[in-house]
Amino acid sequence: MARSASDLVDPFIGTGVTDLPEPTGLAATWWAPKPRVGNTHPGATFPLGMVSVCPYSGAYPTGYGRFDLSTEGLPAALHEGSVASGFTHFHQSGTGAIRKYYNYLRVTPMLQPLDALGSSWELEEEQAGPGWYSATLAPQIRCEVTVGPKSAVHRYTFPRHHDARVVVDLSQGGLAIPFGRTVPLRAHLHSVAPGVAQGEVVVEGAPLAVHVECDAPGWRQMLWYDRRLMPGGTRLDFDHIRPTTLRPFGLMWAGPSDPGHPVEVRLGFSLRGPEQARANLERDCGGFSADPVFDRRREATTATWDEHLGKVQVDTPSAGRATVLGTALYHSLIKPCLAPDESPFWPTDGPFTFDVATMWDIYRTQLPLLTLLRPDAAMDVATALLRICEEEGNLPIGYRMARGADQFSRQASALSHTFLADLCHLGLPLDWDWALVHLHNDLRRAYGEDFLTHGLAHPITHTLDLAFGYWCTARIAHHVDDRTLVDQLTPLADRWSHAYDQGTGLLLPSTFYEGGVWNYSFRLVHDMATRIALAGGEESFLSMLDRFFGFGAPPVTQPGHAPGVQEMTAGYALGRFEGLNNEPDMEAPWAYQYAGRPDRTADVVHAAVQQCFGTGPGGLPGNDDSGGLSSWYVWASLGLFPVAGQGLVLVNAPSWRESVIAVPGGELSVQTTGFTEPDAHGPAQYVQDVHLDGRRLDRTWLTTGELHAGGRLLIELGPEPGRWDAGRPPSLPDPTHPSAPLADPTTRPV
């Protein structure tokens, strides 16, 4: 029997400390400052759905696992093994150094008295696949969870016991680290009928509602407060909760259990009240009934995952490599959370999104991949971002299920502009006049004031962000034929060069959000020809890149547990590529192509793809960051890389003999000649020639329009670098002359 696409996914990849074979060659010279742990979780998810159900241990940073707060080096242990105090429903995916996340609505199956709620029990026999998770929670409670777009279904099978119970805790949230707790401001909970209850909590300004149904005939249904039962109670209301006054509260079903007779708990969620939560549950799982729905919901979710994961297929004899790719694609499609008609912050229906955490993690890799595989979802994300700007006053760098100012603006500026420019390059149908107003206004906020006043902004990376934001906005202004605005914005887009020191060819000295001057200096700006000239020309630029990627350098020692200031300072002083351990330099390998050395790109990408990713919990080199890292792997292994915002996709040697990608225009088949299966510690293969639909491609890049249209890309490979450079990828200083004309939106499927 043929394996389904879901069978190629291992959700446990990235849940542990990096555990890959000892690196060799180039990969041994790269230095990883961030914690070497993927921070993924194996919980049940729906593609881009609202809900992620996972065992809750309180560990950093997603609530699953065993690690304590750490921002550098190897993470310290918070728990000795895999433990959980129950299952929560809003987990992040692979994120890094943010102190607290949601993890709300804990459901705990128990055999102990209610006083034991919050205790952690061992997790045994963990299993997971796309859309489901199962484990045995000691002592001997079999737990299974699955999800729909806005719902979750739990199934618990207890041993024989006189008083088993399922406890729902509405007060639980955050992480079990210092200052990681989340406290609701207001809450209410009431019993609706036997087996049915509804509640709502307001946490970080967001009202999260739940409709709960429990299929446990003959069991008692009770409310509880401060771990004390309220027999006969039907309602709990809290109008003003403070950290000093919070006591846990929730709902419980209890009664005798027999082996082999499971209890099913169904939860529907909404950000617009309990009745919409009930409607969401009914839409996902059907109306209230005693008939179990777990198997039906799991099958439907798995089928949806199969459809999404089947959009990328590769020819490989290696089951391990197929699992790495399948899991990378899976991780790329978990976030952002799409919650149509669910905004709690404005009254209109339509797209709403959260867990855009953060744009700097995903704008170069995950959002272009989402645009390729799910352009409808990309358009929903774009519309939601513009609505956020309209309602809250800025285009967010990150957006959570929380109310308030953007908390991630130190990382970067104007990244939504890059995403929207890519959509505009493709001619996708959006109200571009509406978009242009908000894109333009957003550039003048925060760091944008310094940029306008002084010609640059610090941290200096914001100068690059803002200049490119102006270029992207000018591109959209050209699309709507606003020549006056194009003329105003274009000189501001040219200010990217103010960020560079012409004496060193690197960025000016500044503070940096993570990384250092070297990590940020090889960004793919929109005028790479001038960028290379600022570095002293191609030879000088190539020499700097070779130093950065460690050509000819000795192996380095990675930070250990709790590295000191001296150790980290010495590491940053190396000025070395971070080896996919973090985001700032993940596009840098393709800078070689702008200086006529695609063979060097092939060397670096081969080392990274083959040595920085693997199977098992330790199979990622760093935080997966909402799929940003996994999306890098998908692109790089396919022999493609998007230059975000510029409508370009650079071509490189693929890691697969053949791959087929479902694109909006049909299929893109990437075929090879001269291909040999890659050896992780052996040499790279090099592109010798490329044909697109039978025509020789006299360039090293495609337009995003060509990529989305599909066709047959034939790549001839060889063991030695050939003469294939086919000119340099285009530099685009003038936003009115992009790499290719805009497509007619009526001809491109969405």
mmCIF file with all atom_site columns, N, CA, C and O in Angstrom, residues 658-690:
data_model
loop_
_atom_site.group_PDB
_atom_site.id
_atom_site.type_symbol
_atom_site.label_atom_id
_atom_site.label_alt_id
_atom_site.label_comp_id
_atom_site.label_asym_id
_atom_site.label_entity_id
_atom_site.label_seq_id
_atom_site.pdbx_PDB_ins_code
_atom_site.Cartn_x
_atom_site.Cartn_y
_atom_site.Cartn_z
_atom_site.occupancy
_atom_site.B_iso_or_equiv
_atom_site.pdbx_formal_charge
_atom_site.auth_seq_id
_atom_site.auth_comp_id
_atom_site.auth_asym_id
_atom_site.auth_atom_id
_atom_site.pdbx_PDB_model_num
ATOM 1   N N  . GLU A 1 658 ? 14.214 14.383 -8.647  1.00 0.00 ? 658 GLU A N  1
ATOM 2   C CA . GLU A 1 658 ? 13.067 15.020 -9.278  1.00 0.00 ? 658 GLU A CA 1
ATOM 3   C C  . GLU A 1 658 ? 12.095 15.442 -8.190  1.00 0.00 ? 658 GLU A C  1
ATOM 4   O O  . GLU A 1 658 ? 11.956 14.768 -7.175  1.00 0.00 ? 658 GLU A O  1
ATOM 5   N N  . SER A 1 659 ? 11.435 16.547 -8.410  1.00 0.00 ? 659 SER A N  1
ATOM 6   C CA . SER A 1 659 ? 10.392 16.990 -7.499  1.00 0.00 ? 659 SER A CA 1
ATOM 7   C C  . SER A 1 659 ? 9.249  17.576 -8.309  1.00 0.00 ? 659 SER A C  1
ATOM 8   O O  . SER A 1 659 ? 9.447  18.066 -9.429  1.00 0.00 ? 659 SER A O  1
ATOM 9   N N  . VAL A 1 660 ? 8.070  17.497 -7.734  1.00 0.00 ? 660 VAL A N  1
ATOM 10  C CA . VAL A 1 660 ? 6.875  18.055 -8.355  1.00 0.00 ? 660 VAL A CA 1
ATOM 11  C C  . VAL A 1 660 ? 6.163  18.908 -7.315  1.00 0.00 ? 660 VAL A C  1
ATOM 12  O O  . VAL A 1 660 ? 5.876  18.439 -6.207  1.00 0.00 ? 660 VAL A O  1
ATOM 13  N N  . ILE A 1 661 ? 5.881  20.148 -7.676  1.00 0.00 ? 661 ILE A N  1
ATOM 14  C CA . ILE A 1 661 ? 5.248  21.095 -6.764  1.00 0.00 ? 661 ILE A CA 1
ATOM 15  C C  . ILE A 1 661 ? 3.917  21.520 -7.366  1.00 0.00 ? 661 ILE A C  1
ATOM 16  O O  . ILE A 1 661 ? 3.863  21.959 -8.527  1.00 0.00 ? 661 ILE A O  1
ATOM 17  N N  . ALA A 1 662 ? 2.846  21.386 -6.591  1.00 0.00 ? 662 ALA A N  1
ATOM 18  C CA . ALA A 1 662 ? 1.541  21.876 -7.029  1.00 0.00 ? 662 ALA A CA 1
ATOM 19  C C  . ALA A 1 662 ? 1.518  23.386 -6.865  1.00 0.00 ? 662 ALA A C  1
ATOM 20  O O  . ALA A 1 662 ? 1.586  23.902 -5.750  1.00 0.00 ? 662 ALA A O  1
ATOM 21  N N  . VAL A 1 663 ? 1.462  24.104 -7.979  1.00 0.00 ? 663 VAL A N  1
ATOM 22  C CA . VAL A 1 663 ? 1.495  25.568 -7.978  1.00 0.00 ? 663 VAL A CA 1
ATOM 23  C C  . VAL A 1 663 ? 0.162  26.086 -8.508  1.00 0.00 ? 663 VAL A C  1
ATOM 24  O O  . VAL A 1 663 ? -0.637 25.318 -9.061  1.00 0.00 ? 663 VAL A O  1
ATOM 25  N N  . PRO A 1 664 ? -0.115 27.366 -8.350  1.00 0.00 ? 664 PRO A N  1
ATOM 26  C CA . PRO A 1 664 ? -1.426 27.877 -8.792  1.00 0.00 ? 664 PRO A CA 1
ATOM 27  C C  . PRO A 1 664 ? -1.744 27.591 -10.248 1.00 0.00 ? 664 PRO A C  1
ATOM 28  O O  . PRO A 1 664 ? -2.906 27.373 -10.597 1.00 0.00 ? 664 PRO A O  1
ATOM 29  N N  . GLY A 1 665 ? -0.715 27.560 -11.124 1.00 0.00 ? 665 GLY A N  1
ATOM 30  C CA . GLY A 1 665 ? -0.968 27.314 -12.539 1.00 0.00 ? 665 GLY A CA 1
ATOM 31  C C  . GLY A 1 665 ? -0.976 25.860 -12.946 1.00 0.00 ? 665 GLY A C  1
ATOM 32  O O  . GLY A 1 665 ? -1.106 25.551 -14.126 1.00 0.00 ? 665 GLY A O  1
ATOM 33  N N  . GLY A 1 666 ? -0.819 24.953 -11.980 1.00 0.00 ? 666 GLY A N  1
ATOM 34  C CA . GLY A 1 666 ? -0.795 23.525 -12.305 1.00 0.00 ? 666 GLY A CA 1
ATOM 35  C C  . GLY A 1 666 ? 0.293  22.815 -11.529 1.00 0.00 ? 666 GLY A C  1
ATOM 36  O O  . GLY A 1 666 ? 0.198  22.653 -10.315 1.00 0.00 ? 666 GLY A O  1
ATOM 37  N N  . GLU A 1 667 ? 1.351  22.396 -12.213 1.00 0.00 ? 667 GLU A N  1
ATOM 38  C CA . GLU A 1 667 ? 2.477  21.729 -11.570 1.00 0.00 ? 667 GLU A CA 1
ATOM 39  C C  . GLU A 1 667 ? 3.788  22.294 -12.092 1.00 0.00 ? 667 GLU A C  1
ATOM 40  O O  . GLU A 1 667 ? 3.908  22.603 -13.275 1.00 0.00 ? 667 GLU A O  1
ATOM 41  N N  . LEU A 1 668 ? 4.750  22.415 -11.186 1.00 0.00 ? 668 LEU A N  1
ATOM 42  C CA . LEU A 1 668 ? 6.123  22.697 -11.574 1.00 0.00 ? 668 LEU A CA 1
ATOM 43  C C  . LEU A 1 668 ? 6.924  21.430 -11.332 1.00 0.00 ? 668 LEU A C  1
ATOM 44  O O  . LEU A 1 668 ? 7.031  20.949 -10.206 1.00 0.00 ? 668 LEU A O  1
ATOM 45  N N  . SER A 1 669 ? 7.458  20.863 -12.401 1.00 0.00 ? 669 SER A N  1
ATOM 46  C CA . SER A 1 669 ? 8.292  19.673 -12.308 1.00 0.00 ? 669 SER A CA 1
ATOM 47  C C  . SER A 1 669 ? 9.747  20.106 -12.394 1.00 0.00 ? 669 SER A C  1
ATOM 48  O O  . SER A 1 669 ? 10.161 20.728 -13.373 1.00 0.00 ? 669 SER A O  1
ATOM 49  N N  . VAL A 1 670 ? 10.518 19.814 -11.340 1.00 0.00 ? 670 VAL A N  1
ATOM 50  C CA . VAL A 1 670 ? 11.949 20.112 -11.324 1.00 0.00 ? 670 VAL A CA 1
ATOM 51  C C  . VAL A 1 670 ? 12.677 18.800 -11.551 1.00 0.00 ? 670 VAL A C  1
ATOM 52  O O  . VAL A 1 670 ? 12.720 17.925 -10.677 1.00 0.00 ? 670 VAL A O  1
ATOM 53  N N  . GLN A 1 671 ? 13.238 18.638 -12.736 1.00 0.00 ? 671 GLN A N  1
ATOM 54  C CA . GLN A 1 671 ? 13.919 17.405 -13.120 1.00 0.00 ? 671 GLN A CA 1
ATOM 55  C C  . GLN A 1 671 ? 15.416 17.674 -13.267 1.00 0.00 ? 671 GLN A C  1
ATOM 56  O O  . GLN A 1 671 ? 15.837 18.825 -13.435 1.00 0.00 ? 671 GLN A O  1
ATOM 57  N N  . THR A 1 672 ? 16.192 16.605 -13.188 1.00 0.00 ? 672 THR A N  1
ATOM 58  C CA . THR A 1 672 ? 17.647 16.756 -13.274 1.00 0.00 ? 672 THR A CA 1
ATOM 59  C C  . THR A 1 672 ? 18.239 15.737 -14.239 1.00 0.00 ? 672 THR A C  1
ATOM 60  O O  . THR A 1 672 ? 17.657 14.684 -14.513 1.00 0.00 ? 672 THR A O  1
ATOM 61  N N  . THR A 1 673 ? 19.404 16.062 -14.745 1.00 0.00 ? 673 THR A N  1
ATOM 62  C CA . THR A 1 673 ? 20.267 15.086 -15.401 1.00 0.00 ? 673 THR A CA 1
ATOM 63  C C  . THR A 1 673 ? 21.610 15.142 -14.692 1.00 0.00 ? 673 THR A C  1
ATOM 64  O O  . THR A 1 673 ? 21.996 16.180 -14.140 1.00 0.00 ? 673 THR A O  1
ATOM 65  N N  . GLY A 1 674 ? 22.323 14.019 -14.684 1.00 0.00 ? 674 GLY A N  1
ATOM 66  C CA . GLY A 1 674 ? 23.622 13.975 -14.027 1.00 0.00 ? 674 GLY A CA 1
ATOM 67  C C  . GLY A 1 674 ? 23.545 13.949 -12.517 1.00 0.00 ? 674 GLY A C  1
ATOM 68  O O  . GLY A 1 674 ? 24.568 14.134 -11.836 1.00 0.00 ? 674 GLY A O  1
ATOM 69  N N  . PHE A 1 675 ? 22.372 13.709 -11.966 1.00 0.00 ? 675 PHE A N  1
ATOM 70  C CA . PHE A 1 675 ? 22.178 13.765 -10.513 1.00 0.00 ? 675 PHE A CA 1
ATOM 71  C C  . PHE A 1 675 ? 22.755 12.523 -9.843  1.00 0.00 ? 675 PHE A C  1
ATOM 72  O O  . PHE A 1 675 ? 22.630 11.401 -10.345 1.00 0.00 ? 675 PHE A O  1
ATOM 73  N N  . THR A 1 676 ? 23.402 12.718 -8.697  1.00 0.00 ? 676 THR A N  1
ATOM 74  C CA . THR A 1 676 ? 23.791 11.611 -7.829  1.00 0.00 ? 676 THR A CA 1
ATOM 75  C C  . THR A 1 676 ? 23.240 11.884 -6.439  1.00 0.00 ? 676 THR A C  1
ATOM 76  O O  . THR A 1 676 ? 23.143 13.048 -6.013  1.00 0.00 ? 676 THR A O  1
ATOM 77  N N  . GLU A 1 677 ? 22.841 10.829 -5.731  1.00 0.00 ? 677 GLU A N  1
ATOM 78  C CA . GLU A 1 677 ? 22.294 11.003 -4.387  1.00 0.00 ? 677 GLU A CA 1
ATOM 79  C C  . GLU A 1 677 ? 23.332 11.689 -3.505  1.00 0.00 ? 677 GLU A C  1
ATOM 80  O O  . GLU A 1 677 ? 24.508 11.318 -3.499  1.00 0.00 ? 677 GLU A O  1
ATOM 81  N N  . PRO A 1 678 ? 22.931 12.711 -2.759  1.00 0.00 ? 678 PRO A N  1
ATOM 82  C CA . PRO A 1 678 ? 23.901 13.507 -2.000  1.00 0.00 ? 678 PRO A CA 1
ATOM 83  C C  . PRO A 1 678 ? 24.528 12.737 -0.844  1.00 0.00 ? 678 PRO A C  1
ATOM 84  O O  . PRO A 1 678 ? 23.879 11.922 -0.190  1.00 0.00 ? 678 PRO A O  1
ATOM 85  N N  . ASP A 1 679 ? 25.782 13.011 -0.639  1.00 0.00 ? 679 ASP A N  1
ATOM 86  C CA . ASP A 1 679 ? 26.532 12.505 0.508   1.00 0.00 ? 679 ASP A CA 1
ATOM 87  C C  . ASP A 1 679 ? 26.696 13.685 1.457   1.00 0.00 ? 679 ASP A C  1
ATOM 88  O O  . ASP A 1 679 ? 27.275 14.717 1.094   1.00 0.00 ? 679 ASP A O  1
ATOM 89  N N  . ALA A 1 680 ? 26.183 13.533 2.683   1.00 0.00 ? 680 ALA A N  1
ATOM 90  C CA . ALA A 1 680 ? 26.181 14.657 3.618   1.00 0.00 ? 680 ALA A CA 1
ATOM 91  C C  . ALA A 1 680 ? 27.564 15.253 3.814   1.00 0.00 ? 680 ALA A C  1
ATOM 92  O O  . ALA A 1 680 ? 27.711 16.465 3.991   1.00 0.00 ? 680 ALA A O  1
ATOM 93  N N  . HIS A 1 681 ? 28.596 14.422 3.804   1.00 0.00 ? 681 HIS A N  1
ATOM 94  C CA . HIS A 1 681 ? 29.948 14.907 4.066   1.00 0.00 ? 681 HIS A CA 1
ATOM 95  C C  . HIS A 1 681 ? 30.809 14.906 2.804   1.00 0.00 ? 681 HIS A C  1
ATOM 96  O O  . HIS A 1 681 ? 32.031 15.054 2.873   1.00 0.00 ? 681 HIS A O  1
ATOM 97  N N  . GLY A 1 682 ? 30.153 14.755 1.657   1.00 0.00 ? 682 GLY A N  1
ATOM 98  C CA . GLY A 1 682 ? 30.859 14.788 0.389   1.00 0.00 ? 682 GLY A CA 1
ATOM 99  C C  . GLY A 1 682 ? 30.665 16.113 -0.313  1.00 0.00 ? 682 GLY A C  1
ATOM 100 O O  . GLY A 1 682 ? 30.066 17.055 0.217   1.00 0.00 ? 682 GLY A O  1
ATOM 101 N N  . PRO A 1 683 ? 31.160 16.214 -1.536  1.00 0.00 ? 683 PRO A N  1
ATOM 102 C CA . PRO A 1 683 ? 31.085 17.481 -2.271  1.00 0.00 ? 683 PRO A CA 1
ATOM 103 C C  . PRO A 1 683 ? 29.678 17.759 -2.774  1.00 0.00 ? 683 PRO A C  1
ATOM 104 O O  . PRO A 1 683 ? 28.832 16.867 -2.893  1.00 0.00 ? 683 PRO A O  1
ATOM 105 N N  . ALA A 1 684 ? 29.439 19.010 -3.081  1.00 0.00 ? 684 ALA A N  1
ATOM 106 C CA . ALA A 1 684 ? 28.172 19.434 -3.675  1.00 0.00 ? 684 ALA A CA 1
ATOM 107 C C  . ALA A 1 684 ? 28.144 19.056 -5.150  1.00 0.00 ? 684 ALA A C  1
ATOM 108 O O  . ALA A 1 684 ? 29.158 18.680 -5.746  1.00 0.00 ? 684 ALA A O  1
ATOM 109 N N  . GLN A 1 685 ? 26.961 19.162 -5.741  1.00 0.00 ? 685 GLN A N  1
ATOM 110 C CA . GLN A 1 685 ? 26.822 19.112 -7.189  1.00 0.00 ? 685 GLN A CA 1
ATOM 111 C C  . GLN A 1 685 ? 26.576 20.531 -7.686  1.00 0.00 ? 685 GLN A C  1
ATOM 112 O O  . GLN A 1 685 ? 26.090 21.399 -6.943  1.00 0.00 ? 685 GLN A O  1
ATOM 113 N N  . TYR A 1 686 ? 26.876 20.741 -8.967  1.00 0.00 ? 686 TYR A N  1
ATOM 114 C CA . TYR A 1 686 ? 26.836 22.096 -9.498  1.00 0.00 ? 686 TYR A CA 1
ATOM 115 C C  . TYR A 1 686 ? 25.988 22.155 -10.764 1.00 0.00 ? 686 TYR A C  1
ATOM 116 O O  . TYR A 1 686 ? 26.022 21.244 -11.601 1.00 0.00 ? 686 TYR A O  1
ATOM 117 N N  . VAL A 1 687 ? 25.276 23.238 -10.897 1.00 0.00 ? 687 VAL A N  1
ATOM 118 C CA . VAL A 1 687 ? 24.442 23.435 -12.083 1.00 0.00 ? 687 VAL A CA 1
ATOM 119 C C  . VAL A 1 687 ? 25.342 23.696 -13.288 1.00 0.00 ? 687 VAL A C  1
ATOM 120 O O  . VAL A 1 687 ? 26.255 24.534 -13.231 1.00 0.00 ? 687 VAL A O  1
ATOM 121 N N  . GLN A 1 688 ? 25.051 22.979 -14.376 1.00 0.00 ? 688 GLN A N  1
ATOM 122 C CA . GLN A 1 688 ? 25.780 23.173 -15.628 1.00 0.00 ? 688 GLN A CA 1
ATOM 123 C C  . GLN A 1 688 ? 24.935 23.937 -16.647 1.00 0.00 ? 688 GLN A C  1
ATOM 124 O O  . GLN A 1 688 ? 25.459 24.735 -17.426 1.00 0.00 ? 688 GLN A O  1
ATOM 125 N N  . ASP A 1 689 ? 23.630 23.684 -16.631 1.00 0.00 ? 689 ASP A N  1
ATOM 126 C CA . ASP A 1 689 ? 22.730 24.334 -17.584 1.00 0.00 ? 689 ASP A CA 1
ATOM 127 C C  . ASP A 1 689 ? 21.302 24.141 -17.090 1.00 0.00 ? 689 ASP A C  1
ATOM 128 O O  . ASP A 1 689 ? 21.022 23.220 -16.296 1.00 0.00 ? 689 ASP A O  1
ATOM 129 N N  . VAL A 1 690 ? 20.394 24.998 -17.553 1.00 0.00 ? 690 VAL A N  1
ATOM 130 C CA . VAL A 1 690 ? 18.992 24.953 -17.119 1.00 0.00 ? 690 VAL A CA 1
ATOM 131 C C  . VAL A 1 690 ? 18.099 25.202 -18.325 1.00 0.00 ? 690 VAL A C  1
ATOM 132 O O  . VAL A 1 690 ? 18.395 26.062 -19.168 1.00 0.00 ? 690 VAL A O  1
#
